[in-house]
Amino acid sequence: DIQMTQSPASLSASLGETVSIECLASEGISNDLAWYQQKSGKSPQLLIYAASRLQDGVPSRFSGSGSGTRYSLKISGMQPEDEADYFCQQSYKYPLTFGSGTKLEIK
Amino acid sequence: QVTLKESGPGILQPSQTLSLTCSFSGFSLSTYGMCVGWIRQSSGKGLEWLANIWWNDDKYYNPSLKNRLTISKDTSNNQAFLKITNMDTADTATYYCALWERDFDYWGQGVMVTVSS
Protein backbone atom coordinates (compact mmCIF):
# COMPACT_ATOMS: atom_id res chain seq x y z
CA ASP A 1 0.00 0.00 0.00
CA ILE A 2 1.11 3.58 -0.62
CA GLN A 3 1.48 5.41 2.67
CA MET A 4 0.55 9.11 2.73
CA THR A 5 2.35 11.06 5.45
CA GLN A 6 0.62 14.38 6.04
CA SER A 7 2.02 17.28 8.04
CA PRO A 8 1.49 19.14 10.22
CA ALA A 9 -1.20 17.37 12.23
CA SER A 10 -2.52 20.72 13.38
CA LEU A 11 -2.00 24.31 12.44
CA SER A 12 -3.14 27.65 13.73
CA ALA A 13 -3.23 30.65 11.42
CA SER A 14 -4.28 34.29 11.60
CA LEU A 15 -6.81 35.73 9.19
CA GLY A 16 -5.08 36.69 5.96
CA GLU A 17 -2.09 34.46 6.65
CA THR A 18 -0.82 32.03 4.01
CA VAL A 19 -0.66 28.40 5.15
CA SER A 20 0.76 25.24 3.63
CA ILE A 21 0.00 21.59 4.28
CA GLU A 22 2.20 18.80 2.91
CA CYS A 23 1.76 15.19 1.93
CA LEU A 24 4.59 12.79 1.31
CA ALA A 25 3.83 9.57 -0.55
CA SER A 26 5.85 6.42 0.14
CA GLU A 27 6.41 6.06 -3.61
CA GLY A 28 5.88 8.19 -6.69
CA ILE A 29 2.20 8.82 -7.46
CA SER A 30 2.48 10.72 -10.72
CA ASN A 31 0.32 13.68 -9.59
CA ASP A 32 -2.62 11.39 -8.79
CA LEU A 33 -3.34 13.35 -5.65
CA ALA A 34 -6.43 15.06 -4.30
CA TRP A 35 -7.06 17.40 -1.39
CA TYR A 36 -10.30 17.45 0.59
CA GLN A 37 -11.70 19.89 3.12
CA GLN A 38 -13.95 18.63 5.90
CA LYS A 39 -15.75 21.12 8.10
CA SER A 40 -16.99 20.09 11.52
CA GLY A 41 -19.91 17.67 11.28
CA LYS A 42 -19.89 17.69 7.47
CA SER A 43 -18.80 15.41 4.66
CA PRO A 44 -15.44 15.93 2.97
CA GLN A 45 -15.43 18.16 -0.11
CA LEU A 46 -13.02 17.92 -3.01
CA LEU A 47 -10.79 20.99 -3.33
CA ILE A 48 -7.96 19.96 -5.64
CA TYR A 49 -7.55 17.02 -8.03
CA ALA A 50 -4.62 15.90 -10.16
CA ALA A 51 -2.34 17.62 -7.62
CA SER A 52 -2.97 21.15 -8.87
CA ARG A 53 -6.37 21.43 -10.57
CA LEU A 54 -8.99 23.43 -8.71
CA GLN A 55 -12.40 21.79 -8.38
CA ASP A 56 -15.29 23.86 -9.76
CA GLY A 57 -16.52 26.41 -7.26
CA VAL A 58 -13.47 26.30 -5.00
CA PRO A 59 -12.01 29.75 -4.20
CA SER A 60 -8.81 30.62 -6.01
CA ARG A 61 -6.96 31.19 -2.73
CA PHE A 62 -6.61 27.40 -2.63
CA SER A 63 -3.83 25.92 -4.74
CA GLY A 64 -2.01 22.63 -5.02
CA SER A 65 1.46 21.78 -6.21
CA GLY A 66 4.05 19.06 -6.18
CA SER A 67 5.34 16.10 -8.09
CA GLY A 68 6.77 12.65 -7.54
CA THR A 69 6.30 11.93 -3.86
CA ARG A 70 5.89 15.45 -2.40
CA TYR A 71 2.71 17.51 -2.64
CA SER A 72 1.35 20.55 -0.91
CA LEU A 73 -1.84 22.51 -0.45
CA LYS A 74 -1.60 26.27 0.00
CA ILE A 75 -4.22 28.67 1.25
CA SER A 76 -3.27 32.20 0.29
CA GLY A 77 -5.00 34.41 2.81
CA MET A 78 -6.73 32.45 5.56
CA GLN A 79 -10.47 33.13 5.85
CA PRO A 80 -12.78 32.24 8.76
CA GLU A 81 -14.57 29.66 6.61
CA ASP A 82 -11.29 27.83 5.98
CA GLU A 83 -11.22 26.48 9.53
CA ALA A 84 -11.54 22.75 8.87
CA ASP A 85 -9.74 19.43 8.59
CA TYR A 86 -7.80 18.80 5.38
CA PHE A 87 -6.90 15.43 3.91
CA CYS A 88 -4.79 14.31 0.97
CA GLN A 89 -5.57 11.14 -0.98
CA GLN A 90 -3.66 9.24 -3.65
CA SER A 91 -5.42 7.54 -6.55
CA TYR A 92 -2.31 6.24 -8.30
CA LYS A 93 -2.76 2.69 -7.09
CA TYR A 94 -5.33 0.63 -5.25
CA PRO A 95 -5.93 0.55 -2.36
CA LEU A 96 -6.71 4.26 -2.34
CA THR A 97 -5.13 5.83 0.73
CA PHE A 98 -5.60 9.06 2.64
CA GLY A 99 -3.29 11.16 4.71
CA SER A 100 -4.02 11.34 8.44
CA GLY A 101 -5.33 14.88 8.19
CA THR A 102 -4.46 18.41 9.27
CA LYS A 103 -6.65 20.38 11.63
CA LEU A 104 -6.52 24.06 10.65
CA GLU A 105 -7.75 26.57 13.18
CA ILE A 106 -7.89 30.34 13.35
CA LYS A 107 -5.41 31.91 15.72
CA GLN B 1 -27.56 17.97 -9.67
CA VAL B 2 -25.72 15.04 -8.10
CA THR B 3 -26.87 13.83 -4.70
CA LEU B 4 -26.04 10.71 -2.71
CA LYS B 5 -27.55 9.46 0.53
CA GLU B 6 -26.48 6.54 2.67
CA SER B 7 -28.79 4.42 4.75
CA GLY B 8 -28.09 1.65 7.22
CA PRO B 9 -29.16 0.02 10.48
CA GLY B 10 -27.58 2.51 12.91
CA ILE B 11 -26.69 -0.08 15.52
CA LEU B 12 -25.70 -3.72 15.25
CA GLN B 13 -24.08 -6.35 17.40
CA PRO B 14 -20.59 -7.81 17.05
CA SER B 15 -20.32 -10.60 14.45
CA GLN B 16 -23.37 -9.34 12.54
CA THR B 17 -23.29 -8.28 8.89
CA LEU B 18 -23.63 -4.61 8.02
CA SER B 19 -25.71 -3.78 4.95
CA LEU B 20 -25.48 -0.24 3.62
CA THR B 21 -27.37 1.37 0.76
CA CYS B 22 -26.32 4.41 -1.25
CA SER B 23 -29.23 6.01 -3.10
CA PHE B 24 -28.19 8.55 -5.68
CA SER B 25 -29.51 10.89 -8.35
CA GLY B 26 -28.05 13.09 -11.04
CA PHE B 27 -26.00 10.37 -12.69
CA SER B 28 -26.28 6.74 -13.79
CA LEU B 29 -23.92 3.97 -12.75
CA SER B 30 -24.50 2.40 -16.15
CA THR B 31 -22.82 5.35 -17.88
CA TYR B 32 -19.29 4.84 -19.13
CA GLY B 33 -16.66 5.97 -16.61
CA MET B 34 -18.91 6.28 -13.59
CA CYS B 35 -17.81 4.88 -10.25
CA VAL B 36 -19.18 4.90 -6.70
CA GLY B 37 -17.00 4.32 -3.69
CA TRP B 38 -17.43 3.72 0.03
CA ILE B 39 -15.26 5.44 2.63
CA ARG B 40 -15.51 5.36 6.41
CA GLN B 41 -14.35 7.60 9.22
CA SER B 42 -14.10 6.67 12.88
CA SER B 43 -14.99 9.36 15.40
CA GLY B 44 -12.35 12.05 15.32
CA LYS B 45 -10.14 9.95 13.08
CA GLY B 46 -9.04 9.88 9.48
CA LEU B 47 -10.63 8.54 6.32
CA GLU B 48 -10.37 4.92 5.19
CA TRP B 49 -11.30 3.86 1.66
CA LEU B 50 -13.28 0.61 1.56
CA ALA B 51 -14.37 -0.25 -1.98
CA ASN B 52 -15.18 1.07 -5.47
CA ILE B 53 -17.60 -0.22 -8.09
CA TRP B 54 -17.40 0.93 -11.71
CA TRP B 55 -20.02 1.25 -14.43
CA ASN B 56 -18.77 -1.99 -16.02
CA ASP B 57 -19.07 -3.84 -12.68
CA ASP B 58 -15.34 -3.83 -11.97
CA LYS B 59 -14.86 -3.91 -8.22
CA TYR B 60 -11.93 -2.97 -6.01
CA TYR B 61 -11.60 -3.62 -2.31
CA ASN B 62 -9.34 -2.53 0.52
CA PRO B 63 -7.31 -5.64 1.35
CA SER B 64 -6.98 -4.51 4.98
CA LEU B 65 -10.55 -5.71 5.49
CA LYS B 66 -9.59 -9.03 3.94
CA ASN B 67 -12.64 -10.82 2.54
CA ARG B 68 -15.28 -9.07 4.63
CA LEU B 69 -16.43 -6.61 1.95
CA THR B 70 -18.92 -7.01 -0.89
CA ILE B 71 -19.88 -4.08 -3.11
CA SER B 72 -22.71 -4.22 -5.63
CA LYS B 73 -25.08 -1.99 -7.58
CA ASP B 74 -28.61 -1.78 -8.91
CA THR B 75 -28.44 0.56 -11.88
CA SER B 76 -32.19 0.41 -12.51
CA ASN B 77 -32.90 1.89 -9.09
CA ASN B 78 -29.82 4.15 -8.87
CA GLN B 79 -28.40 2.41 -5.83
CA ALA B 80 -25.09 0.99 -4.68
CA PHE B 81 -24.59 -1.35 -1.75
CA LEU B 82 -21.88 -2.40 0.65
CA LYS B 83 -21.91 -5.42 2.92
CA ILE B 84 -19.37 -5.94 5.68
CA THR B 85 -19.40 -9.27 7.47
CA ASN B 86 -18.32 -10.10 11.01
CA MET B 87 -18.64 -6.55 12.33
CA ASP B 88 -16.57 -5.59 15.37
CA THR B 89 -16.58 -2.61 17.72
CA ALA B 90 -13.56 -1.35 15.74
CA ASP B 91 -15.88 -0.95 12.73
CA THR B 92 -17.91 1.73 14.52
CA ALA B 93 -17.70 4.71 12.18
CA THR B 94 -19.50 7.06 9.84
CA TYR B 95 -19.82 5.45 6.44
CA TYR B 96 -19.90 7.57 3.29
CA CYS B 97 -20.64 6.81 -0.32
CA ALA B 98 -19.18 9.08 -2.97
CA LEU B 99 -19.23 9.55 -6.74
CA TRP B 100 -15.84 9.26 -8.43
CA GLU B 101 -15.35 11.48 -11.47
CA ARG B 102 -11.96 13.15 -11.13
CA ASP B 103 -11.62 11.91 -7.54
CA PHE B 104 -14.39 11.62 -4.95
CA ASP B 105 -16.21 14.64 -6.35
CA TYR B 106 -19.53 14.25 -4.56
CA TRP B 107 -20.17 12.75 -1.12
CA GLY B 108 -23.25 11.69 0.75
CA GLN B 109 -24.00 13.03 4.22
CA GLY B 110 -22.78 9.82 5.81
CA VAL B 111 -24.50 7.30 8.05
CA MET B 112 -23.32 6.56 11.57
CA VAL B 113 -22.94 2.87 12.38
CA THR B 114 -22.33 1.71 15.95
CA VAL B 115 -21.29 -1.83 16.80
CA SER B 116 -22.14 -2.69 20.35
CA SER B 117 -23.25 -5.67 22.38
PDB file of C-alpha atoms in Angstrom:
ATOM      1  CA  ASP A   1       0.000   0.000   0.000  1.00  0.00           C
ATOM      2  CA  ILE A   2       1.110   3.580  -0.623  1.00  0.00           C
ATOM      3  CA  GLN A   3       1.483   5.415   2.667  1.00  0.00           C
ATOM      4  CA  MET A   4       0.546   9.110   2.731  1.00  0.00           C
ATOM      5  CA  THR A   5       2.354  11.061   5.450  1.00  0.00           C
ATOM      6  CA  GLN A   6       0.618  14.378   6.041  1.00  0.00           C
ATOM      7  CA  SER A   7       2.018  17.284   8.037  1.00  0.00           C
ATOM      8  CA  PRO A   8       1.487  19.138  10.216  1.00  0.00           C
ATOM      9  CA  ALA A   9      -1.201  17.369  12.228  1.00  0.00           C
ATOM     10  CA  SER A  10      -2.524  20.715  13.377  1.00  0.00           C
ATOM     11  CA  LEU A  11      -2.000  24.308  12.441  1.00  0.00           C
ATOM     12  CA  SER A  12      -3.143  27.647  13.728  1.00  0.00           C
ATOM     13  CA  ALA A  13      -3.230  30.653  11.421  1.00  0.00           C
ATOM     14  CA  SER A  14      -4.285  34.289  11.602  1.00  0.00           C
ATOM     15  CA  LEU A  15      -6.813  35.727   9.187  1.00  0.00           C
ATOM     16  CA  GLY A  16      -5.079  36.689   5.964  1.00  0.00           C
ATOM     17  CA  GLU A  17      -2.086  34.460   6.646  1.00  0.00           C
ATOM     18  CA  THR A  18      -0.818  32.027   4.009  1.00  0.00           C
ATOM     19  CA  VAL A  19      -0.662  28.401   5.151  1.00  0.00           C
ATOM     20  CA  SER A  20       0.756  25.239   3.633  1.00  0.00           C
ATOM     21  CA  ILE A  21       0.003  21.589   4.277  1.00  0.00           C
ATOM     22  CA  GLU A  22       2.203  18.802   2.914  1.00  0.00           C
ATOM     23  CA  CYS A  23       1.757  15.193   1.927  1.00  0.00           C
ATOM     24  CA  LEU A  24       4.594  12.789   1.314  1.00  0.00           C
ATOM     25  CA  ALA A  25       3.829   9.568  -0.546  1.00  0.00           C
ATOM     26  CA  SER A  26       5.849   6.423   0.138  1.00  0.00           C
ATOM     27  CA  GLU A  27       6.406   6.064  -3.608  1.00  0.00           C
ATOM     28  CA  GLY A  28       5.881   8.193  -6.688  1.00  0.00           C
ATOM     29  CA  ILE A  29       2.203   8.821  -7.463  1.00  0.00           C
ATOM     30  CA  SER A  30       2.475  10.719 -10.718  1.00  0.00           C
ATOM     31  CA  ASN A  31       0.323  13.683  -9.594  1.00  0.00           C
ATOM     32  CA  ASP A  32      -2.621  11.391  -8.792  1.00  0.00           C
ATOM     33  CA  LEU A  33      -3.335  13.348  -5.649  1.00  0.00           C
ATOM     34  CA  ALA A  34      -6.431  15.060  -4.304  1.00  0.00           C
ATOM     35  CA  TRP A  35      -7.056  17.403  -1.393  1.00  0.00           C
ATOM     36  CA  TYR A  36     -10.297  17.447   0.590  1.00  0.00           C
ATOM     37  CA  GLN A  37     -11.703  19.885   3.122  1.00  0.00           C
ATOM     38  CA  GLN A  38     -13.950  18.629   5.904  1.00  0.00           C
ATOM     39  CA  LYS A  39     -15.746  21.118   8.104  1.00  0.00           C
ATOM     40  CA  SER A  40     -16.994  20.085  11.519  1.00  0.00           C
ATOM     41  CA  GLY A  41     -19.908  17.669  11.278  1.00  0.00           C
ATOM     42  CA  LYS A  42     -19.895  17.694   7.473  1.00  0.00           C
ATOM     43  CA  SER A  43     -18.798  15.406   4.665  1.00  0.00           C
ATOM     44  CA  PRO A  44     -15.439  15.935   2.968  1.00  0.00           C
ATOM     45  CA  GLN A  45     -15.430  18.163  -0.108  1.00  0.00           C
ATOM     46  CA  LEU A  46     -13.017  17.919  -3.014  1.00  0.00           C
ATOM     47  CA  LEU A  47     -10.789  20.990  -3.328  1.00  0.00           C
ATOM     48  CA  ILE A  48      -7.964  19.955  -5.636  1.00  0.00           C
ATOM     49  CA  TYR A  49      -7.550  17.020  -8.031  1.00  0.00           C
ATOM     50  CA  ALA A  50      -4.621  15.900 -10.156  1.00  0.00           C
ATOM     51  CA  ALA A  51      -2.343  17.624  -7.625  1.00  0.00           C
ATOM     52  CA  SER A  52      -2.974  21.152  -8.871  1.00  0.00           C
ATOM     53  CA  ARG A  53      -6.372  21.428 -10.565  1.00  0.00           C
ATOM     54  CA  LEU A  54      -8.990  23.433  -8.709  1.00  0.00           C
ATOM     55  CA  GLN A  55     -12.397  21.794  -8.380  1.00  0.00           C
ATOM     56  CA  ASP A  56     -15.286  23.858  -9.757  1.00  0.00           C
ATOM     57  CA  GLY A  57     -16.517  26.412  -7.262  1.00  0.00           C
ATOM     58  CA  VAL A  58     -13.467  26.305  -5.002  1.00  0.00           C
ATOM     59  CA  PRO A  59     -12.008  29.747  -4.204  1.00  0.00           C
ATOM     60  CA  SER A  60      -8.811  30.620  -6.014  1.00  0.00           C
ATOM     61  CA  ARG A  61      -6.961  31.187  -2.726  1.00  0.00           C
ATOM     62  CA  PHE A  62      -6.609  27.396  -2.634  1.00  0.00           C
ATOM     63  CA  SER A  63      -3.831  25.921  -4.744  1.00  0.00           C
ATOM     64  CA  GLY A  64      -2.014  22.630  -5.022  1.00  0.00           C
ATOM     65  CA  SER A  65       1.461  21.781  -6.207  1.00  0.00           C
ATOM     66  CA  GLY A  66       4.052  19.063  -6.178  1.00  0.00           C
ATOM     67  CA  SER A  67       5.338  16.095  -8.090  1.00  0.00           C
ATOM     68  CA  GLY A  68       6.766  12.646  -7.541  1.00  0.00           C
ATOM     69  CA  THR A  69       6.304  11.927  -3.857  1.00  0.00           C
ATOM     70  CA  ARG A  70       5.890  15.453  -2.398  1.00  0.00           C
ATOM     71  CA  TYR A  71       2.706  17.508  -2.641  1.00  0.00           C
ATOM     72  CA  SER A  72       1.348  20.547  -0.912  1.00  0.00           C
ATOM     73  CA  LEU A  73      -1.843  22.510  -0.450  1.00  0.00           C
ATOM     74  CA  LYS A  74      -1.596  26.269  -0.004  1.00  0.00           C
ATOM     75  CA  ILE A  75      -4.223  28.666   1.247  1.00  0.00           C
ATOM     76  CA  SER A  76      -3.272  32.204   0.291  1.00  0.00           C
ATOM     77  CA  GLY A  77      -4.998  34.411   2.813  1.00  0.00           C
ATOM     78  CA  MET A  78      -6.732  32.447   5.557  1.00  0.00           C
ATOM     79  CA  GLN A  79     -10.466  33.132   5.846  1.00  0.00           C
ATOM     80  CA  PRO A  80     -12.777  32.240   8.755  1.00  0.00           C
ATOM     81  CA  GLU A  81     -14.574  29.659   6.613  1.00  0.00           C
ATOM     82  CA  ASP A  82     -11.288  27.828   5.977  1.00  0.00           C
ATOM     83  CA  GLU A  83     -11.219  26.479   9.532  1.00  0.00           C
ATOM     84  CA  ALA A  84     -11.541  22.749   8.870  1.00  0.00           C
ATOM     85  CA  ASP A  85      -9.739  19.435   8.587  1.00  0.00           C
ATOM     86  CA  TYR A  86      -7.802  18.805   5.383  1.00  0.00           C
ATOM     87  CA  PHE A  87      -6.899  15.426   3.909  1.00  0.00           C
ATOM     88  CA  CYS A  88      -4.793  14.315   0.970  1.00  0.00           C
ATOM     89  CA  GLN A  89      -5.569  11.137  -0.976  1.00  0.00           C
ATOM     90  CA  GLN A  90      -3.664   9.237  -3.648  1.00  0.00           C
ATOM     91  CA  SER A  91      -5.421   7.537  -6.552  1.00  0.00           C
ATOM     92  CA  TYR A  92      -2.309   6.235  -8.305  1.00  0.00           C
ATOM     93  CA  LYS A  93      -2.764   2.695  -7.087  1.00  0.00           C
ATOM     94  CA  TYR A  94      -5.328   0.633  -5.255  1.00  0.00           C
ATOM     95  CA  PRO A  95      -5.933   0.552  -2.357  1.00  0.00           C
ATOM     96  CA  LEU A  96      -6.713   4.263  -2.343  1.00  0.00           C
ATOM     97  CA  THR A  97      -5.126   5.827   0.726  1.00  0.00           C
ATOM     98  CA  PHE A  98      -5.605   9.059   2.643  1.00  0.00           C
ATOM     99  CA  GLY A  99      -3.287  11.161   4.714  1.00  0.00           C
ATOM    100  CA  SER A 100      -4.018  11.338   8.437  1.00  0.00           C
ATOM    101  CA  GLY A 101      -5.335  14.883   8.186  1.00  0.00           C
ATOM    102  CA  THR A 102      -4.460  18.411   9.269  1.00  0.00           C
ATOM    103  CA  LYS A 103      -6.655  20.381  11.632  1.00  0.00           C
ATOM    104  CA  LEU A 104      -6.516  24.060  10.652  1.00  0.00           C
ATOM    105  CA  GLU A 105      -7.746  26.571  13.178  1.00  0.00           C
ATOM    106  CA  ILE A 106      -7.886  30.337  13.346  1.00  0.00           C
ATOM    107  CA  LYS A 107      -5.407  31.907  15.719  1.00  0.00           C
TER     108      LYS A 107
ATOM    109  CA  GLN B   1     -27.558  17.965  -9.669  1.00  0.00           C
ATOM    110  CA  VAL B   2     -25.722  15.035  -8.104  1.00  0.00           C
ATOM    111  CA  THR B   3     -26.873  13.826  -4.704  1.00  0.00           C
ATOM    112  CA  LEU B   4     -26.038  10.711  -2.715  1.00  0.00           C
ATOM    113  CA  LYS B   5     -27.550   9.463   0.526  1.00  0.00           C
ATOM    114  CA  GLU B   6     -26.483   6.543   2.667  1.00  0.00           C
ATOM    115  CA  SER B   7     -28.794   4.416   4.748  1.00  0.00           C
ATOM    116  CA  GLY B   8     -28.090   1.651   7.217  1.00  0.00           C
ATOM    117  CA  PRO B   9     -29.155   0.019  10.477  1.00  0.00           C
ATOM    118  CA  GLY B  10     -27.583   2.507  12.910  1.00  0.00           C
ATOM    119  CA  ILE B  11     -26.693  -0.080  15.520  1.00  0.00           C
ATOM    120  CA  LEU B  12     -25.702  -3.719  15.247  1.00  0.00           C
ATOM    121  CA  GLN B  13     -24.082  -6.347  17.400  1.00  0.00           C
ATOM    122  CA  PRO B  14     -20.590  -7.810  17.050  1.00  0.00           C
ATOM    123  CA  SER B  15     -20.325 -10.604  14.451  1.00  0.00           C
ATOM    124  CA  GLN B  16     -23.372  -9.344  12.544  1.00  0.00           C
ATOM    125  CA  THR B  17     -23.293  -8.284   8.887  1.00  0.00           C
ATOM    126  CA  LEU B  18     -23.630  -4.614   8.025  1.00  0.00           C
ATOM    127  CA  SER B  19     -25.715  -3.779   4.954  1.00  0.00           C
ATOM    128  CA  LEU B  20     -25.476  -0.240   3.624  1.00  0.00           C
ATOM    129  CA  THR B  21     -27.371   1.372   0.761  1.00  0.00           C
ATOM    130  CA  CYS B  22     -26.316   4.409  -1.251  1.00  0.00           C
ATOM    131  CA  SER B  23     -29.232   6.005  -3.100  1.00  0.00           C
ATOM    132  CA  PHE B  24     -28.186   8.550  -5.682  1.00  0.00           C
ATOM    133  CA  SER B  25     -29.510  10.888  -8.348  1.00  0.00           C
ATOM    134  CA  GLY B  26     -28.050  13.088 -11.036  1.00  0.00           C
ATOM    135  CA  PHE B  27     -26.004  10.370 -12.692  1.00  0.00           C
ATOM    136  CA  SER B  28     -26.281   6.740 -13.788  1.00  0.00           C
ATOM    137  CA  LEU B  29     -23.920   3.966 -12.750  1.00  0.00           C
ATOM    138  CA  SER B  30     -24.501   2.396 -16.152  1.00  0.00           C
ATOM    139  CA  THR B  31     -22.817   5.345 -17.875  1.00  0.00           C
ATOM    140  CA  TYR B  32     -19.292   4.841 -19.129  1.00  0.00           C
ATOM    141  CA  GLY B  33     -16.659   5.970 -16.614  1.00  0.00           C
ATOM    142  CA  MET B  34     -18.909   6.276 -13.590  1.00  0.00           C
ATOM    143  CA  CYS B  35     -17.813   4.885 -10.248  1.00  0.00           C
ATOM    144  CA  VAL B  36     -19.178   4.899  -6.703  1.00  0.00           C
ATOM    145  CA  GLY B  37     -16.995   4.316  -3.694  1.00  0.00           C
ATOM    146  CA  TRP B  38     -17.426   3.723   0.027  1.00  0.00           C
ATOM    147  CA  ILE B  39     -15.257   5.435   2.628  1.00  0.00           C
ATOM    148  CA  ARG B  40     -15.506   5.362   6.414  1.00  0.00           C
ATOM    149  CA  GLN B  41     -14.349   7.600   9.223  1.00  0.00           C
ATOM    150  CA  SER B  42     -14.101   6.670  12.880  1.00  0.00           C
ATOM    151  CA  SER B  43     -14.991   9.356  15.397  1.00  0.00           C
ATOM    152  CA  GLY B  44     -12.347  12.055  15.317  1.00  0.00           C
ATOM    153  CA  LYS B  45     -10.138   9.951  13.079  1.00  0.00           C
ATOM    154  CA  GLY B  46      -9.045   9.877   9.476  1.00  0.00           C
ATOM    155  CA  LEU B  47     -10.626   8.538   6.317  1.00  0.00           C
ATOM    156  CA  GLU B  48     -10.371   4.916   5.187  1.00  0.00           C
ATOM    157  CA  TRP B  49     -11.300   3.859   1.662  1.00  0.00           C
ATOM    158  CA  LEU B  50     -13.283   0.612   1.564  1.00  0.00           C
ATOM    159  CA  ALA B  51     -14.372  -0.246  -1.980  1.00  0.00           C
ATOM    160  CA  ASN B  52     -15.178   1.075  -5.470  1.00  0.00           C
ATOM    161  CA  ILE B  53     -17.597  -0.224  -8.085  1.00  0.00           C
ATOM    162  CA  TRP B  54     -17.401   0.933 -11.707  1.00  0.00           C
ATOM    163  CA  TRP B  55     -20.023   1.254 -14.434  1.00  0.00           C
ATOM    164  CA  ASN B  56     -18.767  -1.993 -16.024  1.00  0.00           C
ATOM    165  CA  ASP B  57     -19.074  -3.837 -12.677  1.00  0.00           C
ATOM    166  CA  ASP B  58     -15.343  -3.833 -11.974  1.00  0.00           C
ATOM    167  CA  LYS B  59     -14.857  -3.912  -8.223  1.00  0.00           C
ATOM    168  CA  TYR B  60     -11.930  -2.972  -6.014  1.00  0.00           C
ATOM    169  CA  TYR B  61     -11.600  -3.620  -2.306  1.00  0.00           C
ATOM    170  CA  ASN B  62      -9.344  -2.528   0.521  1.00  0.00           C
ATOM    171  CA  PRO B  63      -7.313  -5.645   1.351  1.00  0.00           C
ATOM    172  CA  SER B  64      -6.984  -4.507   4.980  1.00  0.00           C
ATOM    173  CA  LEU B  65     -10.551  -5.709   5.486  1.00  0.00           C
ATOM    174  CA  LYS B  66      -9.595  -9.026   3.943  1.00  0.00           C
ATOM    175  CA  ASN B  67     -12.640 -10.824   2.536  1.00  0.00           C
ATOM    176  CA  ARG B  68     -15.284  -9.074   4.635  1.00  0.00           C
ATOM    177  CA  LEU B  69     -16.431  -6.611   1.952  1.00  0.00           C
ATOM    178  CA  THR B  70     -18.917  -7.009  -0.889  1.00  0.00           C
ATOM    179  CA  ILE B  71     -19.876  -4.076  -3.114  1.00  0.00           C
ATOM    180  CA  SER B  72     -22.708  -4.217  -5.633  1.00  0.00           C
ATOM    181  CA  LYS B  73     -25.081  -1.988  -7.582  1.00  0.00           C
ATOM    182  CA  ASP B  74     -28.610  -1.777  -8.915  1.00  0.00           C
ATOM    183  CA  THR B  75     -28.441   0.556 -11.885  1.00  0.00           C
ATOM    184  CA  SER B  76     -32.194   0.407 -12.508  1.00  0.00           C
ATOM    185  CA  ASN B  77     -32.904   1.893  -9.094  1.00  0.00           C
ATOM    186  CA  ASN B  78     -29.823   4.147  -8.869  1.00  0.00           C
ATOM    187  CA  GLN B  79     -28.401   2.409  -5.828  1.00  0.00           C
ATOM    188  CA  ALA B  80     -25.094   0.987  -4.676  1.00  0.00           C
ATOM    189  CA  PHE B  81     -24.589  -1.349  -1.751  1.00  0.00           C
ATOM    190  CA  LEU B  82     -21.885  -2.404   0.650  1.00  0.00           C
ATOM    191  CA  LYS B  83     -21.908  -5.419   2.923  1.00  0.00           C
ATOM    192  CA  ILE B  84     -19.369  -5.938   5.682  1.00  0.00           C
ATOM    193  CA  THR B  85     -19.399  -9.271   7.467  1.00  0.00           C
ATOM    194  CA  ASN B  86     -18.317 -10.098  11.007  1.00  0.00           C
ATOM    195  CA  MET B  87     -18.636  -6.555  12.335  1.00  0.00           C
ATOM    196  CA  ASP B  88     -16.574  -5.594  15.367  1.00  0.00           C
ATOM    197  CA  THR B  89     -16.576  -2.610  17.717  1.00  0.00           C
ATOM    198  CA  ALA B  90     -13.563  -1.346  15.742  1.00  0.00           C
ATOM    199  CA  ASP B  91     -15.879  -0.949  12.733  1.00  0.00           C
ATOM    200  CA  THR B  92     -17.909   1.729  14.521  1.00  0.00           C
ATOM    201  CA  ALA B  93     -17.705   4.705  12.176  1.00  0.00           C
ATOM    202  CA  THR B  94     -19.500   7.060   9.843  1.00  0.00           C
ATOM    203  CA  TYR B  95     -19.823   5.447   6.436  1.00  0.00           C
ATOM    204  CA  TYR B  96     -19.898   7.573   3.289  1.00  0.00           C
ATOM    205  CA  CYS B  97     -20.639   6.807  -0.319  1.00  0.00           C
ATOM    206  CA  ALA B  98     -19.182   9.081  -2.969  1.00  0.00           C
ATOM    207  CA  LEU B  99     -19.233   9.551  -6.738  1.00  0.00           C
ATOM    208  CA  TRP B 100     -15.843   9.258  -8.427  1.00  0.00           C
ATOM    209  CA  GLU B 101     -15.354  11.478 -11.466  1.00  0.00           C
ATOM    210  CA  ARG B 102     -11.959  13.151 -11.127  1.00  0.00           C
ATOM    211  CA  ASP B 103     -11.624  11.905  -7.543  1.00  0.00           C
ATOM    212  CA  PHE B 104     -14.390  11.617  -4.950  1.00  0.00           C
ATOM    213  CA  ASP B 105     -16.206  14.640  -6.347  1.00  0.00           C
ATOM    214  CA  TYR B 106     -19.526  14.254  -4.563  1.00  0.00           C
ATOM    215  CA  TRP B 107     -20.168  12.749  -1.121  1.00  0.00           C
ATOM    216  CA  GLY B 108     -23.253  11.694   0.752  1.00  0.00           C
ATOM    217  CA  GLN B 109     -24.003  13.034   4.216  1.00  0.00           C
ATOM    218  CA  GLY B 110     -22.783   9.818   5.811  1.00  0.00           C
ATOM    219  CA  VAL B 111     -24.496   7.295   8.049  1.00  0.00           C
ATOM    220  CA  MET B 112     -23.318   6.559  11.573  1.00  0.00           C
ATOM    221  CA  VAL B 113     -22.940   2.866  12.382  1.00  0.00           C
ATOM    222  CA  THR B 114     -22.334   1.711  15.951  1.00  0.00           C
ATOM    223  CA  VAL B 115     -21.286  -1.827  16.799  1.00  0.00           C
ATOM    224  CA  SER B 116     -22.136  -2.688  20.352  1.00  0.00           C
ATOM    225  CA  SER B 117     -23.249  -5.667  22.377  1.00  0.00           C
TER     226      SER B 117
END
